[in-house]
Amino acid sequence: MPFQSMVFKALVAALSVSTALAAAVPEKHSSKIVSLDFRREKYTGGKSFNGTAASGEKRDVIPVDLGRDQIMYLIQVNAGSEADTITVQLDTGSSNTWFPVVGATCPCSESARYDPDNSYTSEYLYGPLTLYYGIGQAQGSFYKDTVALTEQPQVSLSNLQFAGVTDTDLNYGILGIGFDNGEFTTEYPNFAQTLKDQGYVSKNAYSLYLNSADATQGSILFGGKDTAKYQGQLSTLPITHPYRLAVALNSFSIGSFSVNGNQTNSMFDSGTTYTWLVPGIFDPLAAHFGWTQPDPSNPSHIGPCQGDDVVFDFGYNTKITIPYNLMVLPYQGNQCYIKIFRTRGTEVLNTLGDNFLRSVYTVFDLDNRQLQVAPVVYTTASNIVPL
């Protein structure tokens, strides 16, 4: 690189650092709440991904009909000094953030990629690395750079660490907002923790509102909650897993038939569409209700299209009721796909995805290692308060 270019890049980088440091002063963010709407999108192509988070395997193959029913929650960020606009999937079940880079092999848009070579604030850290997602994976290297929210460009994080991915099966990048120690590599401050570290919120905590099944968007409040979006009071549940956003399940019921949950860790995962239960819970349900598996190589089961409400009992006087129709998808005649799956990973972990989370308003309090939950209220009314 010519000396003049080196000097110019150094000057720009220095100015960027100065600006970032100024932006990180907590007094500049008096509300201490970052409110963000996300777009709800149905999966339309490429491989079908879903599944458990066992051993980092967060996606699994499912049938085409169910694949078309999968949901993603998408936001846009601007990465680097040139503000490359990138669409990412909001994922409480992951900790890492990654973006496809220019020239990457992936089913993602050519125009929505990160270009580290064109960013004066980009810092290469190390690589190569592989992030595993079951049948899918993302390969690349780690960088640090400035990342801002497209919807709120004033929320700009300097030196955020993320992966620049060169090869992946996934349609979009991931914005992982789980625990830092859930990362596939050496622990580092991820997006949610960096929001706190740089003064945009007072604590590493956020609330999630997925909205109704026919809605096109939902919202997440970093550092805040919306009291208009839930019924009654929030119940507090201790997080029981060392690095997942998971709580213990007391029991799982459909109508009058109940199965002991055996205090199994159950992760609240916005990056998964369906509910995945460990064999000890799933098998008694399948036997009792006559769920059948047409293809032994595929985890999908077929069962009745009509049924009683589904109830998750987490103890602490906390039960979440899900309408049965959210747990099925038409198959043939009076038979439906059951949108509850049997886990196949090695980790003993239930995964509660979109068809659970849409019925509950959830506060994820990572600082205090607890979740707060209440039945959701679908409304345009709003009353946002700090956490």
GROMACS .gro file of N, CA and C in nm, residues 99-106 138-141 163-168:
model
   54
   99PHE      N    1  -2.204  -1.190   0.906
   99PHE     CA    2  -2.254  -1.133   0.782
   99PHE      C    3  -2.186  -1.203   0.664
  100PRO      N    4  -2.258  -1.225   0.553
  100PRO     CA    5  -2.189  -1.272   0.432
  100PRO      C    6  -2.102  -1.160   0.377
  101VAL      N    7  -1.985  -1.194   0.327
  101VAL     CA    8  -1.895  -1.093   0.271
  101VAL      C    9  -1.910  -1.090   0.119
  102VAL      N   10  -1.857  -0.984   0.061
  102VAL     CA   11  -1.856  -0.972  -0.084
  102VAL      C   12  -1.783  -1.093  -0.144
  103GLY      N   13  -1.844  -1.157  -0.242
  103GLY     CA   14  -1.785  -1.274  -0.305
  103GLY      C   15  -1.819  -1.405  -0.238
  104ALA      N   16  -1.899  -1.402  -0.131
  104ALA     CA   17  -1.932  -1.524  -0.058
  104ALA      C   18  -2.019  -1.617  -0.143
  105THR      N   19  -2.002  -1.747  -0.120
  105THR     CA   20  -2.088  -1.847  -0.182
  105THR      C   21  -2.206  -1.871  -0.089
  106CYS      N   22  -2.324  -1.824  -0.129
  106CYS     CA   23  -2.441  -1.836  -0.044
  106CYS      C   24  -2.566  -1.801  -0.125
  138ALA      N   25  -2.156  -2.204   0.840
  138ALA     CA   26  -2.106  -2.076   0.790
  138ALA      C   27  -1.956  -2.072   0.814
  139GLN      N   28  -1.880  -2.051   0.709
  139GLN     CA   29  -1.735  -2.048   0.717
  139GLN      C   30  -1.684  -1.908   0.686
  140GLY      N   31  -1.583  -1.864   0.760
  140GLY     CA   32  -1.529  -1.732   0.736
  140GLY      C   33  -1.421  -1.696   0.835
  141SER      N   34  -1.413  -1.566   0.869
  141SER     CA   35  -1.311  -1.515   0.961
  141SER      C   36  -1.375  -1.410   1.051
  163ALA      N   37  -1.839  -1.237   1.261
  163ALA     CA   38  -1.775  -1.317   1.157
  163ALA      C   39  -1.815  -1.266   1.019
  164GLY      N   40  -1.717  -1.255   0.931
  164GLY     CA   41  -1.742  -1.231   0.790
  164GLY      C   42  -1.739  -1.365   0.720
  165VAL      N   43  -1.853  -1.407   0.667
  165VAL     CA   44  -1.869  -1.544   0.617
  165VAL      C   45  -1.849  -1.551   0.467
  166THR      N   46  -1.770  -1.648   0.423
  166THR     CA   47  -1.739  -1.665   0.281
  166THR      C   48  -1.817  -1.779   0.217
  167ASP      N   49  -1.873  -1.869   0.298
  167ASP     CA   50  -1.944  -1.985   0.243
  167ASP      C   51  -2.050  -2.030   0.343
  168THR      N   52  -2.177  -2.032   0.300
  168THR     CA   53  -2.284  -2.073   0.389
  168THR      C   54  -2.404  -2.122   0.309
   0.00000   0.00000   0.00000
